[in-house]
Coordinates of C-alpha atoms and ligand atoms in Angstrom, one line a residue:
M1 CA 124.4 -63.9 1.8
D2 CA 123.9 -67.7 2.0
R3 CA 122.5 -68.7 -1.4
I4 CA 120.7 -71.9 -2.2
T5 CA 122.2 -73.6 -5.2
L6 CA 120.9 -76.1 -7.7
D7 CA 123.4 -78.8 -8.7
Y8 CA 122.0 -80.6 -11.8
T9 CA 125.2 -82.3 -12.9
Y10 CA 123.8 -85.7 -12.3
A11 CA 120.5 -85.1 -14.2
L12 CA 122.4 -84.6 -17.4
A13 CA 123.1 -87.2 -20.2
D14 CA 126.8 -86.9 -19.5
A15 CA 126.2 -88.5 -16.1
V16 CA 123.4 -91.0 -16.6
G17 CA 123.2 -91.4 -20.4
A18 CA 121.0 -89.8 -23.0
E19 CA 118.1 -92.2 -22.5
H20 CA 117.5 -91.0 -19.0
G21 CA 119.5 -87.8 -18.7
V22 CA 118.9 -84.4 -20.3
T23 CA 121.3 -83.4 -23.1
E24 CA 122.8 -80.0 -23.4
A25 CA 120.9 -79.6 -26.7
E26 CA 117.6 -80.5 -25.1
L27 CA 118.2 -77.9 -22.3
A28 CA 119.4 -75.3 -24.8
A29 CA 116.2 -75.7 -26.9
L30 CA 114.2 -74.8 -23.8
A31 CA 116.1 -71.5 -23.1
G32 CA 113.9 -69.4 -25.3
P33 CA 110.5 -71.0 -24.3
S34 CA 111.6 -70.8 -20.6
E35 CA 112.4 -67.1 -20.8
R36 CA 109.1 -66.4 -22.5
A37 CA 107.3 -68.5 -19.9
L38 CA 109.0 -66.4 -17.2
A39 CA 108.0 -63.2 -18.9
A40 CA 104.4 -64.4 -19.2
V41 CA 104.3 -65.3 -15.5
Q42 CA 106.0 -62.0 -14.4
A43 CA 103.5 -60.0 -16.5
R44 CA 100.8 -61.2 -14.2
R45 CA 102.6 -60.1 -11.0
K46 CA 100.4 -57.1 -10.3
K47 CA 97.3 -58.8 -11.6
D48 CA 96.1 -62.3 -10.8
L49 CA 99.5 -63.7 -9.6
R50 CA 100.0 -61.3 -6.6
W51 CA 101.8 -64.1 -4.7
L52 CA 104.8 -63.1 -6.7
D53 CA 105.0 -59.9 -4.8
L54 CA 104.4 -61.2 -1.3
P55 CA 108.1 -60.9 -0.2
H56 CA 107.8 -57.1 -0.7
Q57 CA 104.6 -56.5 1.4
A58 CA 106.1 -54.4 4.2
E59 CA 102.8 -53.4 5.7
M60 CA 101.5 -56.9 5.8
L61 CA 104.8 -58.0 7.5
E62 CA 104.5 -55.2 10.1
R63 CA 100.9 -56.1 10.9
V64 CA 101.8 -59.8 11.5
Q65 CA 104.8 -58.9 13.6
N66 CA 102.7 -56.4 15.7
F67 CA 100.1 -59.0 16.3
A68 CA 102.6 -61.6 17.4
T69 CA 104.2 -59.0 19.8
S70 CA 100.8 -58.1 21.2
V71 CA 100.0 -61.7 22.3
A72 CA 103.5 -62.8 23.2
G73 CA 103.7 -64.8 26.4
R74 CA 99.9 -65.2 26.7
F75 CA 99.5 -68.7 25.1
E76 CA 101.1 -72.1 25.5
N77 CA 99.8 -73.4 22.3
V78 CA 99.1 -72.1 18.8
V79 CA 96.8 -74.3 16.8
V80 CA 96.3 -74.0 13.1
L81 CA 92.8 -75.0 11.9
G82 CA 93.3 -75.3 8.1
I83 CA 94.0 -77.8 5.4
G84 CA 96.0 -78.1 2.2
G85 CA 97.5 -74.7 1.3
S86 CA 96.2 -73.4 4.6
A87 CA 98.3 -75.8 6.7
L88 CA 101.2 -77.6 4.9
G89 CA 103.4 -74.5 4.8
N90 CA 102.7 -73.7 8.5
R91 CA 103.9 -77.1 9.6
A92 CA 106.9 -77.1 7.2
L93 CA 108.1 -73.7 8.6
H94 CA 107.8 -74.8 12.2
A95 CA 109.6 -78.1 11.6
A96 CA 112.4 -76.5 9.6
L97 CA 113.0 -73.4 11.7
N98 CA 112.1 -74.5 15.2
G99 CA 113.3 -78.0 14.9
P100 CA 111.8 -81.4 15.7
Y101 CA 111.8 -81.2 19.5
H102 CA 110.9 -77.5 20.0
D103 CA 107.5 -78.4 21.3
L104 CA 108.9 -80.7 24.1
A105 CA 110.6 -77.8 25.7
P106 CA 109.7 -74.5 23.9
R107 CA 112.1 -71.6 24.2
A108 CA 111.0 -69.2 27.0
G109 CA 107.7 -67.6 26.1
T110 CA 107.3 -69.4 22.8
P111 CA 104.2 -71.5 22.3
R112 CA 104.0 -74.9 20.8
L113 CA 102.4 -75.4 17.4
F114 CA 99.8 -77.9 16.4
V115 CA 98.5 -78.1 12.8
L116 CA 95.2 -79.9 12.8
D117 CA 94.8 -80.5 9.1
N118 CA 92.6 -83.5 9.5
I119 CA 89.1 -84.1 10.8
D120 CA 89.7 -87.7 11.8
P121 CA 87.6 -87.8 15.0
D122 CA 90.3 -89.8 16.8
L123 CA 92.8 -87.0 16.0
M124 CA 90.5 -84.2 17.0
G125 CA 89.2 -86.1 20.0
E126 CA 92.7 -86.8 21.3
F127 CA 93.6 -83.2 20.7
L128 CA 90.7 -81.9 22.8
A129 CA 91.5 -84.5 25.5
H130 CA 95.1 -83.5 25.8
V131 CA 95.4 -79.8 25.0
D132 CA 94.0 -77.1 27.2
V133 CA 92.0 -74.7 25.0
R134 CA 92.2 -72.1 27.7
R135 CA 95.9 -71.7 27.1
T136 CA 95.6 -71.8 23.4
I137 CA 95.2 -69.5 20.5
F138 CA 93.5 -70.9 17.3
N139 CA 94.4 -69.6 13.9
V140 CA 91.5 -70.5 11.7
I141 CA 92.8 -70.3 8.1
S142 CA 90.5 -70.7 5.1
K143 CA 90.8 -68.5 2.0
S144 CA 87.4 -69.6 0.8
G145 CA 85.8 -69.7 4.2
S146 CA 83.7 -72.6 3.2
T147 CA 86.0 -75.7 3.6
A148 CA 83.9 -78.2 5.5
E149 CA 86.9 -79.6 7.4
T150 CA 88.1 -76.2 8.7
M151 CA 84.7 -74.8 9.4
S152 CA 83.6 -77.9 11.4
Q153 CA 86.8 -77.6 13.5
F154 CA 86.1 -73.9 14.0
L155 CA 82.6 -74.6 15.2
I156 CA 83.9 -77.3 17.6
V157 CA 86.6 -75.1 19.1
R158 CA 84.5 -72.0 19.3
A159 CA 81.9 -73.9 21.4
R160 CA 84.7 -75.1 23.7
L161 CA 86.0 -71.6 24.1
I162 CA 82.6 -70.1 24.7
E163 CA 82.1 -72.7 27.4
A164 CA 85.4 -71.7 29.0
F165 CA 85.3 -67.9 28.6
G166 CA 81.9 -66.8 27.5
E167 CA 80.8 -65.0 24.4
E168 CA 83.0 -62.0 24.9
G169 CA 86.1 -63.8 26.3
H170 CA 86.4 -66.4 23.7
K171 CA 87.3 -63.9 21.0
A172 CA 90.8 -63.4 22.3
H173 CA 91.6 -67.0 21.5
I174 CA 90.7 -66.9 17.8
V175 CA 92.5 -65.2 15.0
V176 CA 91.1 -65.7 11.5
T177 CA 92.9 -65.6 8.2
T178 CA 90.5 -65.5 5.3
D179 CA 89.6 -63.7 2.1
L180 CA 88.9 -59.9 2.5
K181 CA 85.6 -60.1 0.7
S182 CA 84.3 -63.5 -0.2
G183 CA 83.3 -66.5 1.8
V184 CA 81.3 -67.0 5.0
L185 CA 84.2 -66.4 7.4
R186 CA 84.7 -62.7 6.6
P187 CA 81.1 -61.6 7.6
I188 CA 81.5 -63.7 10.8
V189 CA 84.7 -61.9 11.6
D190 CA 83.0 -58.6 11.1
E191 CA 79.9 -59.6 13.1
V192 CA 81.7 -61.2 16.0
G193 CA 84.8 -59.0 16.0
Y194 CA 87.5 -61.6 15.7
Q195 CA 91.1 -60.5 15.1
S196 CA 91.8 -61.2 11.5
F197 CA 94.2 -61.2 8.6
E198 CA 93.5 -61.3 4.9
V199 CA 94.6 -63.7 2.2
P200 CA 95.3 -61.1 -0.5
D201 CA 93.7 -61.3 -3.9
G202 CA 95.7 -63.3 -6.4
V203 CA 97.2 -65.6 -3.8
G204 CA 95.9 -69.1 -4.1
G205 CA 96.1 -71.6 -1.3
R206 CA 99.2 -73.5 -2.3
F207 CA 101.0 -70.2 -3.1
S208 CA 100.0 -68.5 0.2
V209 CA 102.7 -69.6 2.7
L210 CA 104.4 -66.2 2.5
S211 CA 101.1 -64.4 3.1
P212 CA 99.4 -64.2 6.6
V213 CA 98.3 -67.8 5.9
G214 CA 101.8 -69.0 6.8
L215 CA 103.2 -65.9 8.5
V216 CA 100.8 -65.5 11.4
S217 CA 101.4 -68.9 13.0
A218 CA 105.1 -68.7 12.2
A219 CA 105.5 -65.3 13.9
L220 CA 103.5 -66.6 16.9
V221 CA 106.0 -69.5 17.4
G222 CA 109.0 -67.1 17.2
I223 CA 110.1 -67.6 13.6
D224 CA 111.8 -64.6 12.0
V225 CA 109.2 -63.9 9.4
A226 CA 111.1 -60.8 8.2
E227 CA 114.1 -63.0 7.3
L228 CA 111.8 -65.5 5.6
L229 CA 110.4 -62.8 3.4
A230 CA 113.9 -61.3 2.8
G231 CA 115.1 -64.8 1.6
A232 CA 112.1 -65.0 -0.8
A233 CA 112.8 -61.4 -2.0
A234 CA 116.4 -62.4 -2.7
M235 CA 115.3 -65.4 -4.8
D236 CA 112.8 -63.1 -6.5
A237 CA 115.6 -60.7 -7.4
R238 CA 117.8 -63.5 -8.6
C239 CA 115.2 -65.2 -10.8
K240 CA 113.1 -62.3 -12.1
V241 CA 115.3 -61.4 -15.0
A242 CA 118.2 -63.9 -15.0
P243 CA 118.8 -65.6 -18.3
F244 CA 118.0 -69.3 -18.5
N245 CA 121.5 -70.6 -17.8
E246 CA 121.8 -68.6 -14.6
N247 CA 118.2 -69.0 -13.4
P248 CA 117.6 -71.9 -10.9
A249 CA 113.8 -71.6 -11.3
L250 CA 113.9 -71.9 -15.1
I251 CA 116.4 -74.8 -15.0
Y252 CA 114.4 -76.7 -12.4
A253 CA 111.1 -76.1 -14.4
A254 CA 112.8 -77.2 -17.6
L255 CA 114.2 -80.4 -16.0
Q256 CA 110.8 -81.3 -14.6
W257 CA 109.2 -80.8 -18.0
L258 CA 111.9 -82.8 -19.9
M259 CA 112.0 -85.6 -17.4
Q260 CA 108.3 -86.2 -17.9
S261 CA 107.8 -85.3 -21.6
A262 CA 111.1 -86.6 -23.0
K263 CA 112.6 -89.1 -20.6
G264 CA 109.5 -91.1 -19.5
K265 CA 109.7 -90.1 -15.8
P266 CA 106.2 -89.2 -14.4
I267 CA 107.4 -89.5 -10.8
A268 CA 109.2 -86.7 -9.1
V269 CA 110.8 -87.8 -5.8
H270 CA 111.6 -85.0 -3.4
F271 CA 114.3 -86.4 -1.1
P272 CA 115.4 -84.1 1.8
Y273 CA 118.5 -85.2 3.5
S274 CA 117.4 -83.2 6.6
H275 CA 114.8 -84.2 9.1
R276 CA 114.0 -80.5 9.6
L277 CA 113.3 -80.1 5.9
A278 CA 111.2 -83.2 5.6
Y279 CA 107.8 -81.4 5.8
L280 CA 108.9 -79.1 3.0
A281 CA 108.5 -82.2 0.8
D282 CA 104.8 -82.4 1.8
W283 CA 104.4 -78.7 1.0
Y284 CA 106.0 -79.2 -2.4
A285 CA 104.0 -82.3 -3.1
Q286 CA 100.8 -80.2 -2.9
L287 CA 102.3 -77.3 -4.9
L288 CA 103.4 -79.6 -7.7
A289 CA 100.4 -82.0 -7.8
E290 CA 97.6 -79.4 -7.5
S291 CA 99.3 -77.0 -9.9
I292 CA 100.4 -79.3 -12.7
G293 CA 98.0 -82.3 -12.4
K294 CA 95.3 -81.3 -14.8
R295 CA 92.8 -82.8 -17.2
R296 CA 92.5 -79.9 -19.6
S297 CA 95.0 -77.8 -21.4
R298 CA 94.6 -74.1 -21.5
D299 CA 93.1 -74.4 -25.0
G300 CA 90.5 -76.8 -23.7
R301 CA 91.8 -80.2 -24.8
D302 CA 91.8 -83.3 -22.6
V303 CA 95.5 -83.8 -21.8
Y304 CA 95.6 -85.6 -18.4
V305 CA 99.1 -84.4 -17.5
G306 CA 101.1 -84.0 -14.3
P307 CA 104.0 -85.4 -12.4
T308 CA 103.3 -87.6 -9.3
P309 CA 105.2 -86.2 -6.3
V310 CA 106.8 -88.7 -3.9
K311 CA 108.4 -87.8 -0.6
A312 CA 111.4 -89.7 0.7
V313 CA 113.6 -88.7 3.7
G314 CA 117.3 -89.4 3.9
V315 CA 118.7 -91.5 5.4
T316 CA 115.5 -93.1 6.7
D317 CA 114.1 -94.1 3.3
Q318 CA 117.4 -95.5 2.1
H319 CA 116.3 -98.5 4.2
S320 CA 112.8 -98.6 2.6
Q321 CA 112.6 -97.1 -0.8
V322 CA 116.1 -96.9 -2.4
Q323 CA 116.0 -100.5 -3.5
L324 CA 113.1 -99.5 -5.8
Y325 CA 114.8 -96.3 -6.8
T326 CA 118.0 -98.0 -8.0
E327 CA 116.5 -101.2 -9.5
G328 CA 112.9 -100.5 -10.2
P329 CA 111.3 -98.9 -13.3
Y330 CA 113.0 -95.9 -14.9
D331 CA 110.0 -93.8 -14.1
K332 CA 111.5 -91.4 -11.5
W333 CA 113.8 -88.5 -11.2
F334 CA 115.1 -87.2 -7.9
T335 CA 115.6 -83.9 -6.1
M336 CA 117.7 -84.2 -3.0
L337 CA 117.8 -81.4 -0.4
A338 CA 121.2 -81.1 1.3
V339 CA 122.2 -79.0 4.2
D340 CA 125.9 -78.0 3.9
R341 CA 126.4 -76.7 7.5
P342 CA 124.0 -78.3 10.0
D343 CA 123.5 -76.4 13.3
H344 CA 124.7 -79.3 15.4
S345 CA 127.9 -81.4 15.4
V346 CA 127.7 -84.9 17.0
T347 CA 130.9 -87.0 17.4
I348 CA 130.7 -90.7 17.4
P349 CA 132.8 -92.1 20.3
R350 CA 135.7 -94.5 19.7
A351 CA 135.0 -97.9 21.0
F352 CA 135.5 -101.6 20.0
E353 CA 138.5 -100.5 17.9
D354 CA 139.6 -104.1 17.3
R355 CA 136.3 -104.6 15.3
P356 CA 136.7 -103.1 11.8
E357 CA 132.9 -103.1 11.3
L358 CA 132.7 -100.4 14.1
A359 CA 136.2 -99.0 14.3
Y360 CA 135.9 -96.8 11.1
L361 CA 133.0 -94.9 12.8
G362 CA 134.9 -93.9 16.0
G363 CA 136.0 -90.3 16.1
R364 CA 134.1 -89.3 13.0
T365 CA 131.0 -87.1 13.1
L366 CA 127.4 -87.8 12.3
E367 CA 127.6 -85.0 9.7
E368 CA 130.4 -86.9 7.9
L369 CA 128.3 -90.1 7.9
F370 CA 125.2 -88.2 6.8
V371 CA 127.0 -86.6 3.9
A372 CA 128.6 -90.0 3.0
E373 CA 125.2 -91.7 3.0
R374 CA 123.6 -89.0 0.9
E375 CA 126.5 -88.9 -1.6
G376 CA 126.6 -92.7 -1.5
T377 CA 122.9 -92.8 -2.5
R378 CA 123.4 -90.2 -5.2
I379 CA 126.3 -92.3 -6.6
A380 CA 124.2 -95.4 -6.6
L381 CA 121.4 -93.6 -8.4
T382 CA 123.9 -92.2 -10.9
E383 CA 125.5 -95.6 -11.5
A384 CA 122.0 -97.0 -12.1
H385 CA 121.3 -94.2 -14.6
R386 CA 118.7 -92.4 -12.4
P387 CA 118.8 -88.6 -12.8
C388 CA 119.2 -86.6 -9.6
V389 CA 119.6 -83.0 -8.8
T390 CA 120.6 -81.5 -5.4
L391 CA 119.3 -78.3 -3.9
H392 CA 122.0 -77.2 -1.4
F393 CA 121.0 -75.2 1.6
P394 CA 124.2 -73.6 3.0
T395 CA 122.4 -73.6 6.4
V396 CA 118.8 -74.0 7.4
S397 CA 117.6 -70.5 8.3
A398 CA 114.5 -68.4 7.7
H399 CA 116.4 -66.8 4.9
T400 CA 117.3 -70.0 3.0
V401 CA 113.8 -71.5 3.6
G402 CA 112.4 -68.3 2.2
Q403 CA 114.6 -68.7 -0.9
Y404 CA 113.6 -72.3 -1.3
I405 CA 109.8 -71.6 -1.1
Y406 CA 110.0 -68.8 -3.7
L407 CA 112.3 -70.8 -6.0
L408 CA 109.8 -73.7 -6.2
E409 CA 106.7 -71.5 -6.4
L410 CA 108.2 -69.7 -9.4
A411 CA 109.5 -72.9 -10.9
V412 CA 106.0 -74.5 -10.7
A413 CA 104.4 -71.4 -12.3
V414 CA 106.9 -71.7 -15.2
M415 CA 106.2 -75.5 -15.4
G416 CA 102.6 -74.6 -16.0
E417 CA 103.6 -72.8 -19.1
H418 CA 105.6 -75.8 -20.4
Y419 CA 102.8 -78.2 -19.7
G420 CA 100.3 -75.8 -21.3
I421 CA 97.9 -75.9 -18.4
D422 CA 96.5 -73.5 -15.8
A423 CA 98.7 -74.0 -12.8
F424 CA 96.5 -71.9 -10.6
D425 CA 93.1 -73.6 -10.5
Q426 CA 92.1 -76.9 -8.9
P427 CA 88.9 -78.1 -10.4
G428 CA 89.6 -81.7 -9.2
V429 CA 89.7 -80.6 -5.6
E430 CA 86.4 -78.7 -6.0
A431 CA 84.6 -81.8 -7.3
G432 CA 85.4 -83.7 -4.1
K433 CA 84.3 -80.8 -2.0
V434 CA 81.0 -80.6 -3.8
A435 CA 80.4 -84.4 -3.4
A436 CA 81.1 -84.1 0.3
Y437 CA 78.6 -81.2 0.7
A438 CA 76.0 -83.3 -1.1
L439 CA 76.6 -86.3 1.1
M440 CA 76.4 -84.1 4.2
G441 CA 73.0 -82.8 3.0
R442 CA 74.1 -79.2 2.5
K443 CA 71.3 -77.0 1.1
G444 CA 71.6 -76.4 -2.6
Y445 CA 73.4 -79.7 -3.3
E446 CA 70.3 -81.9 -3.5
S447 CA 70.7 -82.8 -7.2
Q448 CA 74.3 -83.8 -6.7
R449 CA 73.3 -86.1 -3.8
A450 CA 70.6 -87.7 -5.9
A451 CA 73.1 -88.3 -8.7
I452 CA 75.6 -89.8 -6.3
E453 CA 73.0 -92.1 -4.8
G454 CA 71.8 -93.1 -8.2
R455 CA 75.3 -94.0 -9.4
A456 CA 76.1 -95.9 -6.2
A457 CA 73.0 -98.2 -6.3
G458 CA 73.8 -101.7 -7.3
Q459 CA 77.6 -101.1 -7.6
R460 CA 78.8 -102.5 -4.3
R461 CA 81.2 -105.5 -4.2
V462 CA 82.4 -106.3 -0.8
V463 CA 84.3 -109.4 0.3
Ligands
LIG501 O1 95.8 -75.0 -2.7 C1 94.6 -74.9 -2.5 O2 93.9 -74.1 -3.1 C2 93.9 -75.9 -1.6 O3 94.7 -76.9 -1.1 C3 93.3 -75.1 -0.4 O4 94.3 -74.5 0.3 C4 92.5 -76.0 0.5 O5 91.5 -76.7 -0.2 C5 91.9 -75.2 1.6 O6 91.1 -74.2 1.1 P1 90.7 -73.0 2.0 O7 91.9 -72.2 2.4 O8 89.8 -72.2 1.1 O9 89.9 -73.5 3.2

């Protein structure tokens, strides 16, 4: 089996010095707390952290696969209407496993995927102008069933579909993924008779990509969702009981905690050296930010903690951000994603061999250049005393992406224990939603609207 590995050599004090790198003693001191944190997380597996068990849900997998088979060949487009945890993983899976140009010329019978995770009227307007809803299936994803963005998109698309197919016909173009019991979408599903999937209990938005939230659209666009779950299951087996020193989730969580709490590095840069994996950095940004960025500790104190996730893509951002990374403040640590065996090999032709500035490239491959640039950047970071770890993907496959997702979900859950916060709520997101409801005049939010208007009066300064 191709296993993802975590190389943390260059995050250690031996490589970058004790001021910026983690010492063996600092890591060793976290072995016990990390193993206890893991045990605390695992103890909730069958209770409120059911996402831990998603890789083993054979029945769920079969339902998703059967649905994809039942509609195969009928649609040109799959459109995800969702946001946050109900969209980021969907896009990341498609980009990683179908590649950047799939949608220009989809494999026979495989639809294109659009993830509309914004209600910018220009985006939605352009979408409706360009994509034929009659050849499209919409996957409406909302765990809560009350997210204004997703629900407004649903209402817009539903009306278009009814216009095209009538009340009865439009149903075949919508599949809903939502909570089994709560929220407004479930009763609508039951009343109208839409095809639907559940977001299981104990599976929060940002931990839901391995549930029908991520799997339905992935299966519809031809991704091997069984392999994805098999990869996640393999990582689960690897990390469930492994001791600290052999456990990539525990080491990664400990490094994140030490980088912020002991080394003064509040910024976590996720740095895929792989275009296909670039959107995984967006998925991870949400997982890290929403899970760990918290005002209150679990014992109710104001702590205002959390790393700031930043996405950089190699080599592209070498030419935009690396100057800051090597010479700017010592407030960052880096996680590179490396692909050891890319799917493609591209040789650089020999030409202009009398010009040394070009001659060294001729006859070499882009893979060699890519690795040299990644390693060159890593060396530059190390020489500048900037700690950097590398997650190596042997190849990019559904299995390795499944491993990666599970590894980071588990690591973030363990980080929550180190930071002493609840990694599974998001009160800050709720506050923004409530304010938007109030501004839109939703019934029941009148007092919030009055408070907002009261606060806004007299505050404006515009130049
Ligand atoms: O991680 C989360 O909980 C959030 O990002 C949600 O996924 C996002 O707000 C969308 O929520 P819902 O799926 O309920 O529409």
